Amino acid sequence: MNFTRWSARLPGTQRRAAARDDRSSVPAARAEYARTEGTPAPPDDDAPAPSGTEAAEGLPALDDLSAREILGRLPAPVALLHGPDHRVAYVNDAYEAAFGPRPPGVPAAEAMPELDRLSVLPLLDQVLRSGTPRTVKSRRTTEGGSYTVTCTPIAGEDGVLVYAADVTDHAEAAERLRTSERRHRETAVTLQRSLLPQELEQPDDLRIAATYQPGGTDAAVGGDWYDVITLGAGRTALVIGDVMGRGVRAAAVMGQLRTAVRAYARLDLPPHEVIQLLDVLAAEIDASQIATCVYAVHDPNEGQLVYASAGHLPILVRDEDGTVHRAADPTGPPLGTGGWVHTSGTIALPPGSTAVLYTDGLVERRSEDIDEGVASLARALSGAKGSPQVVCDRLIRSLGVTAEHDDDVAVLVVQHPARTGANAELFHNAALDLLGGIEAAPRARAFATGVLSSWRFPVELRDLGVLATSELVANSLQHGTPPMRLGLRRTDRRLIIEVTDGDDHLPRRRQAEPADEAGRGISIIASIATSWGSRRTPGGGKAVWCEFALPQ
């Protein structure tokens, strides 16, 4: 291998050689001037001063070094390969220190296994054919080091110069960063899952399933969440939301909002009032964390969902025949924005229908408008049949959500089953309008006795039900205003007794003094019933109810 010719082809070599020739001609011209004129030659103001370092240490000038000497002094591993077989022509000391000595004249495929481990061998032919440098970045060797390798063609010599830069420190730092990010993500996922319901409440009249799937490894965990809350008297609250953030902070905010929703739900407020309270709370938690949420309440006696939405995507309901309906307005701005008066809307949920609540990760794609994603979900829902969990899984698959999805996904599926046959016999309703004055109380007791007997309840449970009916009706007659109505409902798990009237003053349990003639009704109900409660009704007035668990 002719290193002199190779060194002449290195970048800048020809320019330096020309400059050297120019400088060498100057002293000759000056000597000729002195010989002919007999005077000292004029000083050469343009002549460069000798390097003090080179003069002191006796080092040669860079222009006097050959390619072998230059490459040999480089601290990075360098190899020269020649010919179509890429035979070893030269390796410098740094290469031998890193990978060991390599015999010259032997093809690189045989003598240099490290190039195979670094994925360099396939590039050598490409470099020779194209005349273009190729680089592989941060490849790890079996010895434990990491290198970025550049293969550069040597023009006219049918050879390739292989230059390896040791990037072990950078690779280890990057790996430490990836490990830290992975642990941070695992912490956020663990926190997120721990704050979601570990087991969904299952109301008597509904069948419910939910799915949460975090984003892929390259996506930070968000704040998607859902919940199911039984309100009593057969009513159920359904919640789904999305904190617009990533990581542990978003999960923590989500946990606070979910806890607040459960607390507000126990007040049995209308959906828009719950959203209004959440709006204020979200701004207090962190004004920079915006969240969307939809809160819906199902009442089996009305066969519909009453809902309020704070910037969330619309609820979809599939009828028994496959027709899909989309919940219309009202939809207010996201939680935490403030300054908005939220209102409630309704959407029918008759027996045999299925409702789907979801977060934007299910339907939002960068390549299409989100309305197109909602339309795709509606088409998938129209053909999705089976149990709620089966519907969840089918919707996830139909919308193309995989383990590497770029966003969190939460889906809540609610079915209102159409019961027939023996199963339908376990669900009954009966109601009586309470007209007149004090004579309404004995009519209510007689009505309750007949209904509970026809439902074939045990005598003890029937007597407790009649006593609770008497106390609720007496309380309404004394403190309420018309119209008044008594409702009895049985499910496969409980007996529900409810009395409504036109007065919105909610009763409370208090300790009656021995001499008091009144004030013991609610205490009696709380003592004999499994649970009791009261709420204001949308049209004005209130409802007071109690429940008895049925023997299994």
XYZ file of C-alpha atoms in Angstrom:
552
model
C 0.000 0.000 0.000
C 1.464 3.354 -1.023
C 0.918 5.579 2.030
C 2.619 8.506 0.326
C 0.007 8.540 -2.412
C -2.782 8.093 0.179
C -1.495 10.981 2.251
C -1.505 13.165 -0.840
C -5.232 12.467 -1.209
C -6.173 13.428 2.352
C -8.180 16.686 2.512
C -5.916 19.744 2.427
C -2.734 17.795 1.559
C -2.409 19.205 -1.961
C -2.933 22.756 -0.732
C -0.263 22.317 1.907
C 2.150 20.835 -0.684
C 1.611 23.789 -3.012
C 2.181 26.205 -0.149
C 5.358 24.338 0.771
C 6.632 24.665 -2.824
C 5.881 28.397 -2.773
C 7.723 28.870 0.490
C 10.761 26.855 -0.711
C 11.097 29.049 -3.829
C 11.394 32.265 -1.840
C 14.841 31.572 -0.247
C 16.266 30.512 -3.633
C 15.133 33.750 -5.237
C 16.607 35.780 -2.416
C 19.956 33.930 -2.692
C 20.082 34.611 -6.421
C 19.417 38.320 -5.748
C 22.280 38.486 -3.267
C 24.708 36.742 -5.656
C 23.990 39.057 -8.557
C 23.738 42.356 -6.670
C 26.359 41.668 -4.020
C 24.079 42.895 -1.233
C 22.145 41.109 1.449
C 18.830 39.829 0.376
C 15.870 41.882 1.560
C 14.016 40.454 4.522
C 10.998 38.289 3.820
C 8.229 39.918 5.825
C 5.738 37.281 4.737
C 7.788 34.294 5.822
C 6.100 32.526 8.737
C 8.009 32.360 11.976
C 8.984 28.883 13.047
C 6.820 27.260 15.639
C 8.223 27.855 19.036
C 7.001 24.487 20.200
C 8.467 22.635 17.286
C 11.716 24.514 17.632
C 11.873 23.781 21.325
C 10.883 20.156 21.170
C 12.291 19.290 17.804
C 8.935 17.988 16.527
C 8.448 17.667 12.773
C 6.022 19.900 10.945
C 2.611 18.391 10.168
C 3.348 18.682 6.455
C 6.336 16.401 6.890
C 4.242 13.557 8.375
C 3.016 10.668 6.231
C -0.492 9.246 6.383
C 0.809 6.292 8.438
C 2.331 8.654 11.002
C -0.802 10.824 11.166
C -3.146 7.869 11.576
C -0.829 6.228 14.062
C -0.970 9.247 16.356
C -4.796 9.430 16.384
C -6.354 8.392 19.744
C -9.354 6.824 17.954
C -9.244 3.348 16.343
C -8.568 3.582 12.604
C -8.230 0.841 9.992
C -7.497 0.925 6.281
C -9.047 -1.768 4.089
C -8.147 -2.373 0.455
C -9.743 -4.121 -2.488
C -13.110 -5.767 -3.087
C -12.394 -8.287 -0.296
C -11.629 -5.431 2.094
C -8.265 -6.837 3.080
C -6.531 -5.332 6.075
C -3.925 -2.811 4.928
C -3.271 -1.031 8.213
C -4.599 -0.605 11.757
C -3.271 2.039 14.127
C -2.168 1.566 17.712
C -5.520 2.714 19.116
C -7.283 0.043 17.030
C -4.975 -2.675 18.303
C -5.477 -1.462 21.878
C -9.256 -1.647 21.477
C -9.659 -4.825 19.451
C -6.253 -6.472 19.299
C -3.679 -6.770 16.457
C -4.983 -7.576 12.999
C -2.833 -9.390 10.402
C -2.401 -7.428 7.155
C -3.619 -8.884 3.883
C -6.434 -10.907 5.456
C -10.064 -10.055 4.488
C -11.869 -8.034 7.154
C -14.650 -10.638 7.358
C -12.073 -13.130 8.679
C -9.647 -10.942 10.595
C -11.964 -8.307 12.089
C -15.015 -9.904 13.806
C -15.625 -6.652 15.664
C -16.785 -5.054 12.403
C -19.478 -7.708 12.129
C -20.616 -7.056 15.719
C -20.706 -3.341 14.995
C -22.794 -3.942 11.823
C -20.059 -2.401 9.655
C -19.255 -5.280 7.269
C -22.456 -4.870 5.186
C -21.592 -1.198 4.679
C -18.156 -1.731 3.150
C -19.458 -2.874 -0.242
C -21.957 -0.001 -0.277
C -19.201 2.524 0.421
C -17.030 1.178 -2.408
C -19.910 1.095 -4.900
C -21.421 4.480 -4.084
C -18.305 6.401 -3.108
C -20.347 7.848 -0.243
C -19.452 7.618 3.465
C -21.681 5.521 5.712
C -22.051 5.677 9.495
C -23.479 3.386 12.163
C -24.191 5.060 15.478
C -23.626 3.859 19.021
C -23.200 0.128 18.463
C -22.104 -2.036 21.378
C -19.310 -4.631 21.221
C -18.938 -7.809 23.236
C -16.031 -6.179 25.051
C -18.498 -3.729 26.562
C -17.642 -0.564 24.659
C -19.896 1.450 22.364
C -18.668 2.980 19.123
C -19.931 5.169 16.318
C -18.173 3.972 13.150
C -17.732 5.943 9.914
C -16.597 4.251 6.691
C -15.090 6.682 4.150
C -14.031 5.733 0.597
C -10.474 6.539 -0.501
C -10.785 7.917 -4.011
C -8.671 6.154 -6.626
C -7.306 3.553 -4.201
C -10.220 1.085 -4.098
C -10.083 1.300 -0.329
C -12.107 2.238 2.739
C -10.962 4.089 5.845
C -12.760 2.870 8.977
C -12.873 5.394 11.830
C -14.375 4.366 15.207
C -15.291 6.962 17.847
C -15.660 5.648 21.392
C -19.086 6.811 22.648
C -19.298 4.467 25.633
C -19.820 7.313 28.116
C -22.571 8.832 25.989
C -24.256 5.449 25.518
C -24.156 4.705 29.240
C -25.570 8.150 30.042
C -28.364 7.604 27.511
C -29.117 4.198 29.010
C -29.260 5.693 32.493
C -31.668 8.323 31.196
C -33.852 5.673 29.555
C -33.846 3.647 32.758
C -34.867 6.701 34.757
C -37.674 7.514 32.324
C -38.837 3.894 32.389
C -38.972 3.890 36.177
C -40.794 7.218 36.179
C -43.346 5.810 33.747
C -43.776 2.621 35.781
C -44.361 4.749 38.873
C -46.987 6.812 37.050
C -48.725 3.697 35.691
C -48.759 2.103 39.145
C -50.181 5.278 40.687
C -52.737 5.583 37.905
C -53.979 2.019 38.277
C -54.091 2.239 42.067
C -56.323 5.321 41.871
C -58.796 3.684 39.486
C -61.561 1.477 40.941
C -60.150 -1.948 41.698
C -63.622 -3.448 41.330
C -66.559 -1.718 39.690
C -69.817 -1.424 41.585
C -72.530 -3.423 39.857
C -76.020 -1.897 40.205
C -79.108 -4.088 40.166
C -80.429 -2.714 36.892
C -77.204 -2.333 34.912
C -74.278 -4.422 33.780
C -71.014 -2.507 33.599
C -67.427 -3.111 32.473
C -64.466 -0.778 32.015
C -61.024 -0.919 30.427
C -57.973 1.243 30.995
C -54.898 0.933 28.779
C -51.854 3.179 29.255
C -50.011 4.516 26.237
C -47.001 2.731 24.752
C -43.495 2.892 26.142
C -42.753 6.068 24.189
C -45.905 7.796 25.483
C -46.119 9.309 28.953
C -48.982 8.125 31.145
C -51.917 10.516 31.247
C -54.785 11.088 33.676
C -57.666 9.057 32.210
C -60.136 7.804 34.818
C -63.631 6.421 35.332
C -65.932 5.454 38.187
C -69.302 3.903 39.000
C -71.150 5.125 42.106
C -74.417 3.669 43.453
C -76.559 6.507 44.771
C -79.335 4.517 46.412
C -82.961 3.958 45.430
C -81.689 2.103 42.333
C -79.932 5.159 40.887
C -76.346 5.000 39.593
C -73.764 7.680 38.762
C -71.349 7.061 35.864
C -68.204 9.153 35.519
C -65.348 9.347 33.039
C -62.699 12.029 32.672
C -59.285 12.941 31.322
C -56.676 15.172 32.936
C -54.811 16.987 30.151
C -51.308 16.242 31.365
C -48.756 13.472 31.627
C -46.922 11.580 34.318
C -47.266 11.399 38.073
C -48.673 14.916 38.383
C -51.601 14.181 36.051
C -52.309 10.909 37.869
C -52.288 12.713 41.222
C -54.723 15.371 40.001
C -56.912 12.609 38.583
C -56.991 10.918 41.992
C -58.110 14.118 43.691
C -60.880 14.694 41.156
C -62.111 11.114 41.440
C -62.263 11.368 45.242
C -64.119 14.674 44.985
C -66.652 13.219 42.541
C -67.466 10.394 44.947
C -67.961 12.903 47.764
C -70.159 15.186 45.653
C -72.147 12.203 44.379
C -73.132 11.305 47.946
C -74.918 14.641 48.102
C -77.141 13.290 45.305
C -76.943 16.552 43.384
C -78.027 17.002 39.749
C -75.200 16.311 37.260
C -74.632 19.951 36.319
C -74.193 20.925 39.983
C -71.597 18.197 40.455
C -69.698 19.461 37.390
C -69.957 23.018 38.704
C -68.334 21.991 41.987
C -65.620 20.058 40.157
C -64.876 23.096 38.005
C -64.094 25.188 41.076
C -62.069 22.399 42.683
C -59.969 21.771 39.559
C -58.931 25.429 39.461
C -57.952 25.269 43.135
C -55.914 22.073 42.711
C -53.825 23.411 39.840
C -54.922 26.109 37.446
C -52.492 24.803 34.816
C -54.056 21.317 34.814
C -57.149 21.297 32.610
C -59.435 18.269 32.715
C -62.514 17.084 30.846
C -65.283 15.089 32.499
C -68.800 13.789 31.953
C -71.044 12.884 34.900
C -74.254 10.954 34.229
C -76.983 9.524 36.460
C -79.197 6.570 35.562
C -82.640 6.204 37.152
C -84.312 2.864 36.342
C -87.745 4.402 36.788
C -87.107 6.930 34.025
C -85.099 4.828 31.541
C -82.636 7.563 30.641
C -79.276 9.094 31.468
C -79.214 12.616 32.855
C -75.731 13.987 32.215
C -73.522 17.074 32.271
C -70.291 17.417 30.298
C -67.256 19.620 30.869
C -65.525 19.593 27.498
C -65.734 15.807 27.173
C -66.617 13.702 24.149
C -70.296 12.762 23.676
C -71.872 9.651 25.174
C -72.907 7.070 22.574
C -75.964 4.831 23.088
C -76.725 1.778 20.962
C -80.355 0.636 20.792
C -81.288 -3.022 20.708
C -81.683 -2.856 16.903
C -78.148 -1.480 16.416
C -79.031 2.193 15.954
C -76.453 4.446 17.617
C -77.404 7.805 19.140
C -74.992 10.552 20.151
C -75.673 12.684 23.218
C -76.265 16.247 22.104
C -75.434 19.476 23.863
C -75.110 20.848 26.467
C -71.320 20.612 26.718
C -69.442 23.230 28.697
C -65.720 24.056 28.730
C -63.203 21.804 30.519
C -62.879 21.756 34.288
C -60.733 24.466 35.771
C -61.585 27.181 33.255
C -64.285 28.791 35.438
C -66.870 31.386 34.494
C -69.345 28.946 32.966
C -72.781 27.861 34.170
C -73.165 24.168 33.323
C -76.498 22.567 32.483
C -77.770 19.002 32.306
C -79.037 17.077 29.297
C -80.721 13.693 28.814
C -80.344 10.710 26.515
C -82.602 7.656 26.491
C -81.249 4.359 27.842
C -84.148 1.901 27.418
C -83.936 -1.830 28.207
C -81.726 -3.613 25.695
C -79.523 -0.571 25.037
C -75.798 -0.032 25.609
C -74.074 3.244 26.523
C -70.360 3.927 25.961
C -68.341 6.595 27.768
C -64.718 7.004 26.618
C -61.671 9.272 26.560
C -60.091 10.916 23.530
C -57.300 8.337 23.293
C -59.830 5.914 21.813
C -60.922 8.130 18.905
C -58.291 10.832 18.391
C -55.752 10.339 15.593
C -53.198 12.798 14.269
C -54.178 12.075 10.688
C -57.914 12.761 11.011
C -60.460 15.017 12.655
C -61.729 13.799 16.020
C -65.322 13.793 14.724
C -64.246 11.131 12.233
C -62.903 9.091 15.122
C -66.223 9.397 16.985
C -68.031 8.322 13.817
C -65.723 5.288 13.542
C -66.536 4.409 17.153
C -70.268 4.689 16.430
C -69.917 2.283 13.491
C -67.958 -0.168 15.627
C -70.533 0.091 18.423
C -73.451 -0.579 16.082
C -72.147 -4.099 15.460
C -70.717 -4.820 18.906
C -72.731 -7.389 20.827
C -72.118 -9.486 23.893
C -71.319 -8.755 27.510
C -69.995 -5.312 28.509
C -66.429 -6.638 28.730
C -66.702 -8.201 25.284
C -67.977 -4.894 23.891
C -65.036 -3.083 25.540
C -62.520 -5.418 23.944
C -64.167 -5.219 20.521
C -64.197 -1.436 20.537
C -60.519 -1.328 21.507
C -59.627 -3.665 18.631
C -61.903 -1.966 16.105
C -60.356 1.441 16.770
C -56.832 0.043 16.309
C -55.627 0.565 19.869
C -52.519 -1.532 20.543
C -49.957 -1.832 23.328
C -47.876 0.849 21.547
C -50.732 3.343 21.266
C -49.593 6.948 21.659
C -52.171 7.910 24.313
C -54.021 6.516 27.309
C -57.430 4.967 26.672
C -60.329 4.534 29.100
C -63.661 2.980 28.097
C -66.778 2.485 30.247
C -69.550 0.277 28.807
C -72.994 0.293 30.459
C -75.759 -2.117 29.456
C -79.404 -1.872 30.487
C -80.478 -5.464 29.909
C -83.927 -6.348 28.619
C -85.154 -8.954 31.107
C -87.632 -11.626 30.110
C -88.991 -14.834 31.577
C -88.115 -15.820 35.145
C -85.493 -13.095 35.346
C -88.103 -10.417 34.683
C -90.195 -11.698 37.613
C -87.488 -10.503 39.975
C -88.039 -6.851 38.965
C -91.326 -5.109 39.784
C -92.615 -1.566 40.301
C -95.739 -0.283 42.025
C -96.856 3.299 42.740
C -99.686 5.104 44.511
C -100.614 8.797 44.391
C -101.195 10.048 47.949
C -104.367 12.116 47.713
C -106.390 13.649 50.511
C -105.332 14.367 54.066
C -104.520 12.082 56.929
C -106.552 9.275 55.343
C -103.718 8.850 52.851
C -101.597 7.117 55.517
C -103.866 4.065 56.029
C -104.346 3.754 52.273
C -100.579 3.731 51.835
C -100.177 1.007 54.505
C -102.872 -1.113 52.913
C -101.319 -0.648 49.474
C -97.861 -1.611 50.724
C -99.227 -4.681 52.501
C -100.951 -5.951 49.397
C -98.000 -5.290 47.070
C -95.382 -6.846 49.365
C -97.587 -9.877 49.891
C -98.005 -10.331 46.147
C -94.228 -10.207 45.791
C -94.058 -13.120 48.235
C -91.708 -11.538 50.692
C -91.174 -13.207 54.077
C -93.525 -11.967 56.788
C -90.765 -10.234 58.736
C -89.542 -8.313 55.694
C -93.106 -7.463 54.697
C -93.833 -6.026 58.151
C -90.649 -3.953 58.096
C -91.564 -2.651 54.654
C -95.039 -1.617 55.799
C -93.576 0.127 58.876
C -91.063 2.038 56.728
C -93.835 3.011 54.299
C -95.932 4.321 57.177
C -93.110 6.452 58.580
C -92.103 7.897 55.185
C -95.695 8.780 54.303
C -96.328 10.298 57.735
C -93.185 12.415 57.401
C -94.291 13.648 53.973
C -97.832 14.414 55.152
C -96.497 16.442 58.084
C -93.646 18.324 56.444
C -94.263 18.101 52.697
C -96.677 19.579 50.183
C -98.643 18.003 47.307
C -98.251 16.325 44.945
C -97.205 13.244 46.942
C -96.481 9.801 45.609
C -95.449 6.448 47.055
C -93.258 4.137 44.990
C -92.319 0.526 45.703
C -89.665 -1.269 43.699
C -88.074 -4.661 43.985
C -85.000 -6.001 42.244
C -83.236 -9.318 42.533
C -81.275 -7.928 45.487
C -83.295 -5.304 47.338
C -86.624 -3.680 48.172
C -86.796 0.090 47.619
C -89.455 2.355 49.146
C -89.600 6.004 48.062
C -91.963 8.894 48.789
C -91.868 12.162 46.803
C -93.583 15.477 47.539
C -93.469 19.099 46.433
C -91.436 20.549 49.316
C -87.668 20.784 48.833
C -86.739 20.775 52.525
C -84.645 17.654 53.105
C -85.248 15.718 56.322
C -82.420 14.947 58.714
C -82.003 12.449 61.450
C -82.114 13.953 64.938
C -82.289 12.769 68.508
C -85.842 13.220 69.823
C -86.347 14.063 73.487
C -88.498 11.692 75.599
C -91.299 14.247 75.789
C -91.326 14.929 72.018
C -94.335 13.623 70.114
C -92.562 13.744 66.745
C -89.080 13.552 65.254
C -88.556 9.797 65.514
C -89.668 8.748 62.028
C -86.302 9.084 60.265
C -84.524 7.485 63.240
C -86.854 4.504 63.029
C -86.222 4.159 59.295
C -82.446 4.396 59.790
C -82.683 1.654 62.434
C -84.699 -0.887 60.455
C -83.565 -0.258 56.860
C -80.294 -1.262 55.208
C -79.801 2.319 53.999
C -81.791 5.509 53.516
C -81.369 8.928 51.942
C -83.020 11.944 50.376
C -82.501 14.218 47.415
C -84.083 17.156 45.669
C -85.972 16.334 42.493
C -85.372 18.248 39.222
C -88.849 19.732 39.026
C -88.788 21.005 42.605
C -89.563 19.022 45.703
C -87.771 16.078 47.241
C -87.632 12.301 47.398
C -87.006 10.336 50.608
C -86.156 6.641 50.255
C -84.971 3.565 52.101
C -83.737 0.117 51.045
C -83.945 -3.387 52.448
C -81.527 -6.081 51.330
C -83.361 -9.239 50.228
C -82.341 -12.617 51.615
C -80.306 -14.536 49.050
